[in-house]
Amino acid sequence: MKYRFGLPKKIVFGATATFLLSFASAQTVSEGIINLDSHKYAKAKEIFNQMIAKSPTAENYYYLGYSYLSQFEPNFELAKENFDKGLAIDSKSYLNKIGLATIKLGKGQKASAITELTQVAKESKEKDAEVLYRIGEALTMFENNNDPALAITYINKAIEKAQKYGVPAYYYYTLGDAYRLTRDPGNAMTAYDRASEVAKNKASVFYRMATLWMAAKQYKKAEENIVKAINTDATYAPAYKAQAQYNKIFQKHEETTQSLINYTKYADEDPSTALEIAKLYFINSDFAESKATLDKVFDKVNDPIKFKLRAYLQYNENDFVNAKTNLETYYAKVEQSRIIPSDAGLEAVIYAGLASKEADAAAKAALMQKANEKLAVVKAAKDDTLDWDSEFAKASSGAAELQAKADAGPSNDNIVALKKQVAANKEDTTALFNLAMAYQEVSNWDGAALAWQKMNDLLPTWEPAYYSKGYALQQAGYKELAAVAFQKYIDVALTKTPAEQQALQETLFGAYYSVAYLLHSTDKVKANEALQKALAMKPDDKNSLLLQKELMK
């Protein structure tokens, strides 16, 4: 229908002003979302708070609440507070209803959340692209509670609705993320390609492509896209986080540290981000940096995960008593839905460490029973946050104090010089090898084991270092930890080609026999399994046959 008469000037002016205000608001929302995507959570919250101060609308409260769900560790309490405020202003606010349903998803109430999200879609008659998008996004936000197939349906509807005015790049980002959750990398990459056509900052696209290639173990393409992201926008923090993860895979310790320094530089100082950085430093074995980062924000954040991270650091320092206290505080304060299998792993090694220092036999046995129960939980979940077998053996055997014992053990001028050389360049594998051999020459087996461990970290596929570590630990008296090292040698050796394995037959036999011998009095099942494999290689070996008789008693 065509109107014959124009609007009066006053109304035209009013309509224009309303449009401009709406446009300015949209620009501000967009700016906030860009900051969230750049891991600048504090800046995004500042923007959304300013929007509320100027115009306390239901929509503005939604975006502030959403920012608390988007951060590394969601703050459900503050998110809910803002969604409730939004609904108090407009009881029909679809976005804030989505926000409350998203919290339910995060807390594990999946069926109820999906019912509520579906109801919002029905009430809105699926007319609003942003409503459809936010429903789809909610269904992808939580690793253990999601519905990516349903998310894809809603996001595609949102994209269709948004075509008239232009589809925001983040619609395609989330579509790609949803396809990743369905293990469909092809369609995920297609979604990211579509995002690249409309994204103002293509660093965000390259970053997502890089992490997708990394997940597919296509490391060359992952590296290429990380470089593209940084070259496109050197201040885009997530690219450095991806770079740190890439460097960690290839055991590039110093490069990983530098990537984390850059990530810290370009992400903002939101406390939740600082917690994430502290975790990343811990994973990279930069324990001093992890502790320093955590200490800076410990009193500024309410998230109970801070207690768990402190427990990890205290465990690493062999402070098992305080580690246990902090882990118990974490359990008491955290939402049950946020407890993960690795929490049981940490509990297991803390109990094992306490047992190693316990003099009373009954108390020691009780602690080890708890430790083994928790270890079974984390192993059943196939969690690989840490090498739990190795950590458990280290804690329970008392080997957690290897460094102190190595420093107190035999030394000479050559060892002192080599230690300085390694300290100057932690990735100098030649110096590490020579240091391990020098320790062995003076029978400082604790020092040798430590040096071989560092070699394992730098060269995780070089199997001789695992065998050498096993031998050093055996000589130092750490039977269970030595068995873990020999088993690791076996595991790595069996990834080699048949021809390479043939050349390793003698040491493979030695590793199987060593595992059997070291565990024959503590774990007869594992010992017998290893011994049978040794006998399959050398059926007439006298020591193996004697050990077999011992195991049959």
Coordinates of C-alpha atoms in Angstrom, one line a residue:
M1 CA 0.0 0.0 0.0
K2 CA 1.3 3.5 -0.9
Y3 CA 0.6 6.4 1.3
R4 CA -0.3 9.6 -0.5
F5 CA 0.6 12.0 2.3
G6 CA 3.9 12.3 4.2
L7 CA 4.2 12.4 8.0
P8 CA 4.1 15.9 9.7
K9 CA 7.6 17.3 10.3
K10 CA 7.5 16.8 14.1
I11 CA 6.7 13.1 13.7
V12 CA 9.3 12.7 11.0
F13 CA 11.9 14.2 13.3
G14 CA 10.7 12.0 16.2
A15 CA 10.9 8.9 14.0
T16 CA 14.3 9.9 12.8
A17 CA 15.6 10.5 16.3
T18 CA 14.2 7.1 17.4
F19 CA 15.9 5.4 14.6
L20 CA 19.2 7.1 15.4
L21 CA 18.9 6.2 19.1
S22 CA 18.1 2.6 18.1
F23 CA 21.1 2.6 15.7
A24 CA 23.4 4.0 18.4
S25 CA 22.2 1.4 20.8
A26 CA 22.7 -1.4 18.3
Q27 CA 26.2 -0.1 17.6
T28 CA 26.9 -0.2 21.4
V29 CA 25.5 -3.8 21.7
S30 CA 27.7 -4.7 18.8
E31 CA 30.7 -3.1 20.5
G32 CA 30.0 -5.1 23.6
I33 CA 29.7 -8.4 21.7
I34 CA 33.0 -7.6 19.9
N35 CA 34.7 -7.2 23.2
L36 CA 33.3 -10.5 24.5
D37 CA 34.6 -12.2 21.4
S38 CA 38.0 -10.6 22.0
H39 CA 38.1 -11.9 25.6
K40 CA 37.7 -8.4 27.0
Y41 CA 35.0 -9.3 29.4
A42 CA 35.5 -6.3 31.8
K43 CA 35.2 -3.9 28.9
A44 CA 32.1 -5.6 27.6
K45 CA 30.5 -5.4 31.1
E46 CA 31.5 -1.7 31.3
I47 CA 29.7 -1.0 28.0
F48 CA 26.6 -2.9 29.0
N49 CA 26.5 -1.1 32.4
Q50 CA 26.8 2.2 30.6
M51 CA 23.9 1.2 28.3
I52 CA 21.8 0.4 31.4
A53 CA 22.7 3.7 33.1
K54 CA 21.5 5.6 30.0
S55 CA 18.5 3.3 29.2
P56 CA 17.6 0.6 31.7
T57 CA 15.7 -1.6 29.2
A58 CA 15.0 -5.3 29.5
E59 CA 17.2 -5.9 26.4
N60 CA 20.2 -4.0 28.0
Y61 CA 19.9 -6.1 31.2
Y62 CA 19.9 -9.2 29.1
Y63 CA 23.2 -8.4 27.4
L64 CA 24.8 -7.6 30.8
G65 CA 23.5 -10.9 32.2
Y66 CA 24.7 -12.7 29.0
S67 CA 28.2 -11.3 29.5
Y68 CA 28.4 -13.2 32.9
L69 CA 27.5 -16.4 31.1
S70 CA 30.0 -15.9 28.3
Q71 CA 33.1 -15.6 30.5
F72 CA 35.4 -18.6 31.1
E73 CA 33.6 -19.7 34.3
P74 CA 30.0 -18.6 34.1
N75 CA 28.6 -16.6 37.1
F76 CA 25.1 -17.9 37.2
E77 CA 24.2 -15.7 40.2
L78 CA 25.0 -12.4 38.6
A79 CA 23.6 -13.5 35.3
K80 CA 20.2 -14.4 36.9
E81 CA 20.2 -11.1 38.8
N82 CA 20.3 -9.2 35.6
F83 CA 17.8 -11.4 33.7
D84 CA 15.4 -11.0 36.6
K85 CA 15.8 -7.2 36.4
G86 CA 15.1 -7.3 32.7
L87 CA 11.9 -9.3 33.3
A88 CA 10.8 -7.0 36.0
I89 CA 10.8 -4.2 33.4
D90 CA 9.2 -6.3 30.7
S91 CA 7.7 -9.6 31.8
K92 CA 7.4 -10.8 28.2
S93 CA 11.1 -10.2 27.4
Y94 CA 12.0 -13.1 25.2
L95 CA 15.8 -12.5 25.6
N96 CA 15.7 -12.6 29.4
K97 CA 13.5 -15.7 29.4
I98 CA 16.2 -17.3 27.1
G99 CA 18.8 -16.1 29.7
L100 CA 17.1 -17.9 32.6
A101 CA 16.7 -21.1 30.5
T102 CA 20.4 -20.9 29.6
I103 CA 21.3 -20.9 33.3
K104 CA 19.3 -24.1 33.7
L105 CA 21.3 -25.6 30.8
G106 CA 24.5 -24.6 32.5
K107 CA 23.3 -26.2 35.7
G108 CA 22.5 -29.5 34.0
Q109 CA 18.7 -29.1 33.9
K110 CA 18.7 -29.8 30.2
A111 CA 15.2 -31.1 29.6
S112 CA 13.5 -28.2 31.5
A113 CA 15.8 -25.7 29.7
I114 CA 15.0 -27.0 26.3
T115 CA 11.2 -26.9 27.1
E116 CA 11.5 -23.3 28.1
L117 CA 13.6 -22.3 25.0
T118 CA 11.1 -24.0 22.7
Q119 CA 8.2 -22.2 24.5
V120 CA 10.0 -18.8 23.9
A121 CA 10.3 -19.7 20.2
K122 CA 6.6 -20.5 20.1
E123 CA 5.6 -17.3 21.9
S124 CA 7.8 -15.1 19.6
K125 CA 6.3 -16.8 16.6
E126 CA 9.9 -17.2 15.4
K127 CA 9.8 -13.7 13.9
D128 CA 12.8 -12.2 15.6
A129 CA 16.2 -13.2 14.2
E130 CA 18.1 -12.3 17.5
V131 CA 15.6 -14.3 19.6
L132 CA 16.1 -17.4 17.3
Y133 CA 19.9 -16.9 17.4
R134 CA 20.1 -16.6 21.1
I135 CA 18.1 -19.8 21.5
G136 CA 20.4 -21.6 19.2
E137 CA 23.5 -20.2 20.9
A138 CA 22.3 -21.2 24.3
L139 CA 22.1 -24.8 23.1
T140 CA 25.9 -24.7 22.3
M141 CA 27.3 -22.9 25.3
F142 CA 28.0 -25.8 27.7
E143 CA 30.2 -28.7 26.9
N144 CA 28.2 -31.3 28.9
N145 CA 24.7 -29.9 28.5
N146 CA 23.9 -29.0 24.9
D147 CA 21.8 -29.9 21.9
P148 CA 23.8 -28.9 18.8
A149 CA 21.4 -30.4 16.3
L150 CA 18.5 -28.3 17.6
A151 CA 20.9 -25.3 17.8
I152 CA 21.7 -25.6 14.1
T153 CA 18.0 -25.5 13.3
Y154 CA 17.4 -22.3 15.2
I155 CA 20.5 -20.6 14.0
N156 CA 19.7 -21.3 10.4
K157 CA 16.3 -19.8 11.0
A158 CA 17.9 -16.8 12.5
I159 CA 20.2 -16.4 9.5
E160 CA 17.3 -16.7 7.1
K161 CA 15.4 -14.0 9.1
A162 CA 18.4 -11.7 9.2
Q163 CA 19.2 -11.8 5.5
K164 CA 17.2 -8.6 4.8
Y165 CA 19.4 -6.4 7.0
G166 CA 22.6 -8.3 7.0
V167 CA 23.6 -11.4 9.0
P168 CA 26.1 -10.7 11.8
A169 CA 29.3 -12.6 11.6
Y170 CA 28.8 -14.1 15.1
Y171 CA 25.6 -16.0 13.8
Y172 CA 28.0 -17.9 11.5
Y173 CA 30.6 -18.4 14.3
T174 CA 28.0 -20.1 16.5
L175 CA 26.7 -22.1 13.6
G176 CA 30.2 -23.4 13.0
D177 CA 30.6 -24.1 16.7
A178 CA 27.4 -26.1 16.7
Y179 CA 28.6 -28.2 13.8
R180 CA 31.8 -28.8 15.7
L181 CA 29.8 -30.2 18.5
T182 CA 28.2 -32.7 16.1
R183 CA 31.6 -33.7 14.8
D184 CA 31.0 -32.2 11.4
P185 CA 34.2 -30.2 10.6
G186 CA 33.2 -29.7 7.0
N187 CA 30.0 -27.8 7.7
A188 CA 31.8 -26.0 10.6
M189 CA 34.5 -24.7 8.2
T190 CA 31.8 -23.7 5.7
A191 CA 30.1 -21.6 8.4
Y192 CA 33.4 -19.9 9.2
D193 CA 34.0 -19.2 5.5
R194 CA 30.6 -17.5 5.4
A195 CA 31.5 -15.5 8.5
S196 CA 34.7 -14.3 6.7
E197 CA 32.5 -12.7 4.0
V198 CA 30.8 -10.4 6.5
A199 CA 33.2 -10.1 9.5
K200 CA 34.7 -6.7 10.1
N201 CA 37.6 -8.3 12.0
K202 CA 38.7 -11.4 10.1
A203 CA 41.1 -12.3 12.9
S204 CA 38.1 -13.8 14.7
V205 CA 37.5 -16.0 11.7
F206 CA 41.1 -17.2 11.3
Y207 CA 41.2 -17.9 15.1
R208 CA 38.2 -20.2 14.8
M209 CA 39.6 -21.9 11.7
A210 CA 42.9 -22.5 13.5
T211 CA 41.2 -24.1 16.5
L212 CA 39.1 -26.3 14.2
W213 CA 42.3 -27.4 12.3
M214 CA 44.0 -28.1 15.6
A215 CA 41.1 -30.3 16.8
A216 CA 41.5 -32.2 13.6
K217 CA 45.3 -32.5 14.2
Q218 CA 46.0 -30.6 11.0
Y219 CA 48.7 -28.7 12.7
K220 CA 50.3 -27.0 9.6
K221 CA 46.9 -25.4 8.7
A222 CA 46.3 -24.6 12.3
E223 CA 49.6 -22.7 12.5
E224 CA 48.9 -20.9 9.2
N225 CA 45.6 -19.6 10.5
I226 CA 47.0 -18.5 13.8
V227 CA 49.6 -16.5 11.9
K228 CA 46.9 -15.0 9.7
A229 CA 44.8 -14.0 12.8
I230 CA 47.8 -12.3 14.4
N231 CA 48.8 -10.6 11.2
T232 CA 45.3 -9.3 10.7
D233 CA 44.9 -8.0 14.2
A234 CA 47.9 -8.2 16.5
T235 CA 45.7 -7.1 19.5
Y236 CA 43.2 -10.0 19.1
A237 CA 43.8 -11.9 22.3
P238 CA 42.2 -15.3 21.5
A239 CA 44.7 -15.8 18.7
Y240 CA 47.5 -15.9 21.3
K241 CA 45.6 -18.3 23.4
A242 CA 45.3 -20.6 20.4
Q243 CA 49.0 -20.1 19.7
A244 CA 49.8 -21.1 23.3
Q245 CA 47.8 -24.3 22.9
Y246 CA 49.6 -25.0 19.6
N247 CA 53.0 -24.5 21.2
K248 CA 52.0 -26.6 24.1
I249 CA 51.2 -29.5 21.8
F250 CA 54.7 -29.4 20.4
Q251 CA 56.2 -29.0 23.9
K252 CA 57.6 -25.5 23.1
H253 CA 57.7 -24.3 26.7
E254 CA 59.3 -20.9 26.2
E255 CA 57.1 -20.1 23.1
T256 CA 54.0 -21.1 25.1
T257 CA 55.0 -18.8 27.9
Q258 CA 55.5 -15.9 25.4
S259 CA 52.1 -16.6 23.9
L260 CA 50.5 -16.5 27.3
I261 CA 52.3 -13.2 28.0
N262 CA 50.8 -11.8 24.8
Y263 CA 47.4 -13.2 25.6
T264 CA 47.5 -11.5 29.1
K265 CA 48.6 -8.3 27.4
Y266 CA 45.7 -8.1 25.0
A267 CA 42.9 -9.6 27.0
D268 CA 41.6 -7.3 29.7
E269 CA 42.0 -7.7 33.5
D270 CA 38.6 -9.2 34.2
P271 CA 39.0 -11.5 37.2
S272 CA 37.5 -14.5 35.4
T273 CA 40.1 -14.1 32.6
A274 CA 42.9 -13.9 35.1
L275 CA 41.7 -17.3 36.6
E276 CA 41.8 -18.8 33.1
I277 CA 45.3 -17.4 32.6
A278 CA 46.5 -18.9 35.9
K279 CA 45.1 -22.2 34.7
L280 CA 47.0 -22.0 31.4
Y281 CA 50.2 -21.2 33.2
F282 CA 49.7 -24.2 35.5
I283 CA 49.2 -26.5 32.5
N284 CA 52.4 -25.1 31.0
S285 CA 54.2 -25.9 34.3
D286 CA 54.8 -22.2 34.9
F287 CA 53.8 -22.7 38.5
A288 CA 55.3 -19.5 39.8
E289 CA 53.5 -17.4 37.2
S290 CA 50.3 -19.4 37.9
K291 CA 50.5 -18.7 41.6
A292 CA 51.3 -15.0 41.1
T293 CA 48.4 -14.5 38.7
L294 CA 46.0 -16.3 41.0
D295 CA 47.2 -14.4 44.1
K296 CA 46.5 -11.1 42.3
V297 CA 42.8 -11.9 41.8
F298 CA 42.0 -14.4 44.6
D299 CA 40.2 -11.9 46.8
K300 CA 38.5 -10.2 43.8
V301 CA 36.6 -13.2 42.6
N302 CA 33.8 -15.2 44.2
D303 CA 34.0 -18.1 41.8
P304 CA 34.9 -21.2 43.9
I305 CA 37.1 -22.5 41.2
K306 CA 39.8 -20.4 42.7
F307 CA 40.0 -22.8 45.6
K308 CA 40.5 -25.7 43.2
L309 CA 43.3 -23.9 41.3
R310 CA 45.0 -23.1 44.6
A311 CA 44.7 -26.8 45.6
Y312 CA 46.4 -27.8 42.4
L313 CA 49.3 -25.4 43.1
Q314 CA 49.6 -26.6 46.7
Y315 CA 49.6 -30.2 45.5
N316 CA 52.4 -29.3 43.2
E317 CA 54.3 -27.9 46.2
N318 CA 53.7 -31.1 48.2
D319 CA 51.5 -29.1 50.6
F320 CA 48.9 -31.9 50.7
V321 CA 47.2 -30.7 53.9
N322 CA 46.3 -27.2 52.6
A323 CA 45.5 -28.7 49.1
K324 CA 42.9 -30.9 50.7
T325 CA 41.4 -27.9 52.7
N326 CA 41.1 -25.8 49.5
L327 CA 39.6 -28.7 47.5
E328 CA 37.1 -29.3 50.3
T329 CA 36.2 -25.6 50.2
Y330 CA 35.7 -25.8 46.5
Y331 CA 33.4 -28.8 46.9
A332 CA 31.4 -27.0 49.6
K333 CA 30.8 -23.8 47.5
V334 CA 30.6 -25.0 43.9
E335 CA 27.4 -25.9 42.0
Q336 CA 27.3 -29.7 41.7
S337 CA 26.9 -29.4 38.0
R338 CA 30.3 -27.9 37.7
I339 CA 32.2 -30.8 39.4
I340 CA 34.2 -32.7 36.7
P341 CA 36.1 -36.0 36.6
S342 CA 39.5 -34.3 37.0
D343 CA 38.3 -33.1 40.5
A344 CA 38.3 -36.7 41.6
G345 CA 41.8 -37.1 40.1
L346 CA 43.1 -34.2 42.1
E347 CA 41.5 -35.6 45.2
A348 CA 43.1 -39.0 44.5
V349 CA 46.6 -37.6 44.3
I350 CA 46.1 -35.4 47.4
Y351 CA 45.0 -38.5 49.4
A352 CA 47.9 -40.4 48.0
G353 CA 50.3 -37.7 49.1
L354 CA 48.8 -37.5 52.6
A355 CA 49.2 -41.3 52.8
S356 CA 52.9 -41.1 51.9
K357 CA 53.5 -38.9 55.0
E358 CA 51.2 -40.8 57.4
A359 CA 53.1 -42.9 60.0
D360 CA 50.0 -44.7 61.4
A361 CA 49.4 -47.9 59.4
A362 CA 45.6 -47.9 59.8
A363 CA 45.3 -44.2 58.8
K364 CA 47.7 -44.7 55.9
A365 CA 45.6 -47.6 54.6
A366 CA 42.4 -45.6 55.0
L367 CA 43.9 -42.7 53.0
M368 CA 45.1 -45.1 50.2
Q369 CA 41.7 -46.7 50.0
K370 CA 40.1 -43.2 49.4
A371 CA 42.9 -42.4 46.9
N372 CA 42.3 -45.5 44.9
E373 CA 38.5 -45.0 44.9
K374 CA 39.0 -41.5 43.5
L375 CA 41.6 -42.7 41.0
A376 CA 39.2 -45.2 39.7
V377 CA 36.6 -42.4 39.0
V378 CA 39.0 -40.3 37.0
K379 CA 40.3 -43.2 35.0
A380 CA 36.8 -44.5 34.2
A381 CA 36.1 -41.0 32.8
K382 CA 39.3 -41.3 30.6
D383 CA 40.2 -37.8 31.8
D384 CA 43.7 -36.6 30.7
T385 CA 44.0 -33.3 32.5
L386 CA 47.1 -34.8 34.1
D387 CA 48.9 -38.1 33.7
W388 CA 47.0 -39.5 36.7
D389 CA 48.9 -42.8 36.9
S390 CA 52.2 -41.0 37.0
E391 CA 51.0 -38.3 39.5
F392 CA 49.4 -41.0 41.7
A393 CA 52.6 -43.1 41.8
K394 CA 54.7 -40.0 42.5
A395 CA 52.5 -38.8 45.3
S396 CA 52.0 -42.2 46.9
S397 CA 55.7 -43.2 46.7
G398 CA 57.0 -40.0 48.2
A399 CA 58.7 -39.1 45.0
A400 CA 57.0 -35.7 45.0
E401 CA 60.1 -34.5 46.8
L402 CA 62.5 -35.6 44.1
Q403 CA 63.9 -32.1 43.6
A404 CA 64.9 -31.7 47.2
K405 CA 66.4 -35.2 47.3
A406 CA 68.3 -34.5 44.0
D407 CA 69.7 -31.3 45.3
A408 CA 70.8 -33.0 48.5
G409 CA 72.3 -35.9 46.6
P410 CA 75.8 -36.5 45.1
S411 CA 77.1 -33.8 42.7
N412 CA 80.3 -32.6 41.1
D413 CA 81.5 -29.6 39.0
N414 CA 80.2 -31.1 35.8
I415 CA 76.7 -31.4 37.2
V416 CA 76.8 -27.9 38.5
A417 CA 77.9 -26.6 35.1
L418 CA 75.2 -28.6 33.3
K419 CA 72.5 -27.4 35.6
K420 CA 73.4 -23.8 34.8
Q421 CA 73.3 -24.7 31.1
V422 CA 69.9 -26.2 31.4
A423 CA 68.6 -23.2 33.5
A424 CA 69.8 -20.9 30.7
N425 CA 68.0 -22.8 28.1
K426 CA 65.3 -25.2 29.3
E427 CA 64.8 -26.6 25.9
D428 CA 68.4 -27.7 25.4
T429 CA 67.9 -31.5 25.1
T430 CA 71.6 -32.2 24.6
A431 CA 72.4 -30.5 27.9
L432 CA 69.5 -32.3 29.6
F433 CA 70.8 -35.7 28.3
N434 CA 74.3 -35.0 29.5
L435 CA 72.9 -33.9 32.9
A436 CA 70.9 -37.1 33.3
M437 CA 74.0 -39.2 32.4
A438 CA 76.1 -37.1 34.8
Y439 CA 73.7 -37.7 37.7
Q440 CA 73.7 -41.4 36.9
E441 CA 77.6 -41.5 37.0
V442 CA 77.5 -40.4 40.6
S443 CA 74.4 -42.5 41.5
N444 CA 72.2 -39.5 42.1
W445 CA 69.2 -41.4 40.8
D446 CA 66.7 -38.7 42.0
G447 CA 68.5 -36.2 39.9
A448 CA 68.7 -38.5 36.9
A449 CA 64.9 -39.3 37.1
L450 CA 64.2 -35.5 37.2
A451 CA 66.4 -34.9 34.1
W452 CA 64.8 -37.7 32.2
Q453 CA 61.3 -36.4 33.1
K454 CA 62.2 -33.0 31.6
M455 CA 63.4 -34.9 28.5
N456 CA 60.0 -36.6 28.4
D457 CA 58.3 -33.2 28.5
L458 CA 60.4 -31.9 25.6
L459 CA 60.5 -35.0 23.5
P460 CA 57.3 -37.0 24.3
T461 CA 57.8 -39.5 21.5
W462 CA 61.4 -40.3 22.2
E463 CA 60.9 -43.6 24.0
P464 CA 64.5 -44.2 25.3
A465 CA 64.0 -41.4 27.9
Y466 CA 61.0 -43.2 29.4
Y467 CA 63.1 -46.4 29.8
S468 CA 66.0 -44.5 31.4
K469 CA 63.6 -42.7 33.7
G470 CA 62.1 -46.0 34.8
Y471 CA 65.6 -47.4 35.5
A472 CA 66.6 -44.3 37.5
L473 CA 63.4 -44.4 39.5
Q474 CA 63.8 -48.1 40.2
Q475 CA 67.3 -47.4 41.5
A476 CA 66.0 -44.6 43.7
G477 CA 63.5 -47.0 45.2
Y478 CA 60.2 -45.7 43.6
K479 CA 58.8 -49.0 42.4
E480 CA 55.3 -47.9 41.4
L481 CA 56.5 -44.8 39.7
A482 CA 59.2 -46.8 37.9
A483 CA 56.6 -49.2 36.6
V484 CA 54.6 -46.3 35.2
A485 CA 57.7 -45.0 33.4
F486 CA 58.4 -48.5 31.9
Q487 CA 54.7 -48.8 30.8
K488 CA 55.0 -45.4 29.1
Y489 CA 58.0 -46.7 27.3
I490 CA 56.0 -49.6 26.1
D491 CA 53.0 -47.4 25.0
V492 CA 55.3 -45.1 23.0
A493 CA 57.3 -47.9 21.5
L494 CA 54.1 -49.6 20.3
T495 CA 53.2 -46.5 18.2
K496 CA 56.2 -47.1 16.1
T497 CA 56.2 -48.9 12.7
P498 CA 56.6 -52.7 12.7
A499 CA 60.2 -52.3 11.5
E500 CA 61.0 -49.9 14.3
Q501 CA 59.4 -52.1 16.9
Q502 CA 61.5 -55.0 15.7
A503 CA 64.6 -53.1 16.6
L504 CA 63.2 -52.5 20.1
Q505 CA 62.4 -56.1 21.0
E506 CA 65.1 -56.4 23.6
T507 CA 64.2 -53.3 25.5
L508 CA 60.5 -54.0 25.1
F509 CA 61.0 -57.3 26.7
G510 CA 63.0 -55.6 29.5
A511 CA 60.2 -53.1 30.0
Y512 CA 57.5 -55.7 30.3
Y513 CA 59.6 -57.8 32.7
S514 CA 60.4 -54.7 34.8
V515 CA 56.7 -53.7 35.1
A516 CA 55.9 -57.3 36.2
Y517 CA 58.8 -57.4 38.7
L518 CA 58.1 -54.0 40.2
L519 CA 54.4 -54.7 40.7
H520 CA 54.5 -58.4 41.6
S521 CA 53.9 -57.7 45.3
T522 CA 51.4 -54.8 45.0
D523 CA 49.3 -55.4 41.9
K524 CA 49.4 -59.1 40.8
V525 CA 46.9 -58.6 38.0
K526 CA 48.9 -56.0 36.2
A527 CA 52.2 -57.8 37.0
N528 CA 50.9 -61.0 35.5
E529 CA 49.6 -59.2 32.3
A530 CA 53.0 -57.7 31.8
L531 CA 54.8 -60.9 32.5
Q532 CA 52.7 -62.9 30.0
K533 CA 53.8 -60.4 27.3
A534 CA 57.4 -60.7 28.3
L535 CA 57.2 -64.6 28.2
A536 CA 55.5 -64.3 24.7
M537 CA 58.7 -62.6 23.6
K538 CA 61.1 -64.9 25.5
P539 CA 59.4 -68.1 26.6
D540 CA 62.6 -69.6 28.1
D541 CA 63.8 -66.6 30.1
K542 CA 64.8 -67.9 33.5
N543 CA 64.0 -64.8 35.5
S544 CA 60.6 -64.5 33.9
L545 CA 59.8 -68.2 34.7
L546 CA 60.9 -67.7 38.3
L547 CA 58.7 -64.6 38.6
Q548 CA 55.8 -66.5 37.2
K549 CA 56.1 -69.1 39.9
E550 CA 56.2 -66.3 42.5
L551 CA 53.0 -64.8 41.1
M552 CA 51.3 -68.2 41.2
K553 CA 51.7 -68.5 45.0

